[in-house]
Amino acid sequence: MLKQQDMTETARAVLSALTLSPATAGEVAEAVHISHERCQLILTQLVMAGLSHYQFGCYKRLQ
């Protein structure tokens, strides 16, 4: 997915900021320097695409 041309640079940065350790949308937004709302939208899209996992208010990257 990282090589797909449809993924924006911001989405790529959000996915790169995710680790195997759980992080909230706010923490990821701070790391990538984007708004919380925009980060939340991108994280939701990454979950729908099967690239990340959401549980108990936190996101983490899938292996």
PDB file of C-alpha atoms in Angstrom:
ATOM      1  CA  MET A   1       0.000   0.000   0.000  1.00  0.00           C
ATOM      2  CA  LEU A   2       2.864   2.402   0.660  1.00  0.00           C
ATOM      3  CA  LYS A   3       3.772   2.234  -3.010  1.00  0.00           C
ATOM      4  CA  GLN A   4       0.268   2.927  -4.281  1.00  0.00           C
ATOM      5  CA  GLN A   5      -0.010   6.256  -6.017  1.00  0.00           C
ATOM      6  CA  ASP A   6      -3.492   6.842  -4.591  1.00  0.00           C
ATOM      7  CA  MET A   7      -2.131   7.274  -1.058  1.00  0.00           C
ATOM      8  CA  THR A   8      -1.402  10.899  -0.202  1.00  0.00           C
ATOM      9  CA  GLU A   9       1.843  12.023   1.397  1.00  0.00           C
ATOM     10  CA  THR A  10      -0.081  12.857   4.572  1.00  0.00           C
ATOM     11  CA  ALA A  11      -1.618   9.379   4.731  1.00  0.00           C
ATOM     12  CA  ARG A  12       1.811   7.884   4.155  1.00  0.00           C
ATOM     13  CA  ALA A  13       3.182   9.958   7.038  1.00  0.00           C
ATOM     14  CA  VAL A  14       0.337   8.878   9.342  1.00  0.00           C
ATOM     15  CA  LEU A  15       0.893   5.219   8.490  1.00  0.00           C
ATOM     16  CA  SER A  16       4.632   5.629   9.063  1.00  0.00           C
ATOM     17  CA  ALA A  17       3.943   7.227  12.465  1.00  0.00           C
ATOM     18  CA  LEU A  18       1.944   4.199  13.584  1.00  0.00           C
ATOM     19  CA  THR A  19       3.832   1.469  15.393  1.00  0.00           C
ATOM     20  CA  LEU A  20       2.885  -1.855  16.909  1.00  0.00           C
ATOM     21  CA  SER A  21       2.292   0.008  20.187  1.00  0.00           C
ATOM     22  CA  PRO A  22      -1.169   1.560  20.604  1.00  0.00           C
ATOM     23  CA  ALA A  23      -1.420   5.332  20.088  1.00  0.00           C
ATOM     24  CA  THR A  24      -4.347   7.727  20.150  1.00  0.00           C
ATOM     25  CA  ALA A  25      -5.318   9.859  17.179  1.00  0.00           C
ATOM     26  CA  GLY A  26      -4.076  12.913  19.090  1.00  0.00           C
ATOM     27  CA  GLU A  27      -0.634  11.417  19.608  1.00  0.00           C
ATOM     28  CA  VAL A  28      -0.329  10.502  15.936  1.00  0.00           C
ATOM     29  CA  ALA A  29      -1.594  13.957  14.888  1.00  0.00           C
ATOM     30  CA  GLU A  30       1.081  15.625  17.028  1.00  0.00           C
ATOM     31  CA  ALA A  31       3.805  13.411  15.573  1.00  0.00           C
ATOM     32  CA  VAL A  32       2.766  14.182  11.994  1.00  0.00           C
ATOM     33  CA  HIS A  33       1.856  17.849  12.667  1.00  0.00           C
ATOM     34  CA  ILE A  34      -1.691  17.741  11.310  1.00  0.00           C
ATOM     35  CA  SER A  35      -5.077  18.480  12.880  1.00  0.00           C
ATOM     36  CA  HIS A  36      -6.685  15.888  15.103  1.00  0.00           C
ATOM     37  CA  GLU A  37      -9.736  15.720  12.820  1.00  0.00           C
ATOM     38  CA  ARG A  38      -7.713  15.122   9.662  1.00  0.00           C
ATOM     39  CA  CYS A  39      -5.644  12.473  11.424  1.00  0.00           C
ATOM     40  CA  GLN A  40      -8.792  10.749  12.707  1.00  0.00           C
ATOM     41  CA  LEU A  41     -10.175  10.578   9.165  1.00  0.00           C
ATOM     42  CA  ILE A  42      -6.947   9.139   7.753  1.00  0.00           C
ATOM     43  CA  LEU A  43      -6.669   6.611  10.577  1.00  0.00           C
ATOM     44  CA  THR A  44     -10.251   5.491   9.952  1.00  0.00           C
ATOM     45  CA  GLN A  45      -9.442   5.017   6.283  1.00  0.00           C
ATOM     46  CA  LEU A  46      -6.335   3.005   7.172  1.00  0.00           C
ATOM     47  CA  VAL A  47      -8.450   0.742   9.394  1.00  0.00           C
ATOM     48  CA  MET A  48     -10.964   0.264   6.569  1.00  0.00           C
ATOM     49  CA  ALA A  49      -8.107  -0.581   4.199  1.00  0.00           C
ATOM     50  CA  GLY A  50      -6.812  -3.204   6.636  1.00  0.00           C
ATOM     51  CA  LEU A  51      -3.521  -1.431   7.338  1.00  0.00           C
ATOM     52  CA  SER A  52      -4.161  -0.552  10.980  1.00  0.00           C
ATOM     53  CA  HIS A  53      -6.255  -1.734  13.916  1.00  0.00           C
ATOM     54  CA  TYR A  54      -8.501   0.268  16.253  1.00  0.00           C
ATOM     55  CA  GLN A  55      -9.255  -0.884  19.788  1.00  0.00           C
ATOM     56  CA  PHE A  56     -10.102   0.925  23.020  1.00  0.00           C
ATOM     57  CA  GLY A  57      -9.574   4.381  21.512  1.00  0.00           C
ATOM     58  CA  CYS A  58      -6.110   3.588  20.151  1.00  0.00           C
ATOM     59  CA  TYR A  59      -4.676   2.714  16.768  1.00  0.00           C
ATOM     60  CA  LYS A  60      -1.764   0.483  15.944  1.00  0.00           C
ATOM     61  CA  ARG A  61      -0.135  -0.665  12.748  1.00  0.00           C
ATOM     62  CA  LEU A  62      -0.800  -4.182  11.559  1.00  0.00           C
ATOM     63  CA  GLN A  63       2.232  -6.322  10.798  1.00  0.00           C
TER      64      GLN A  63
END
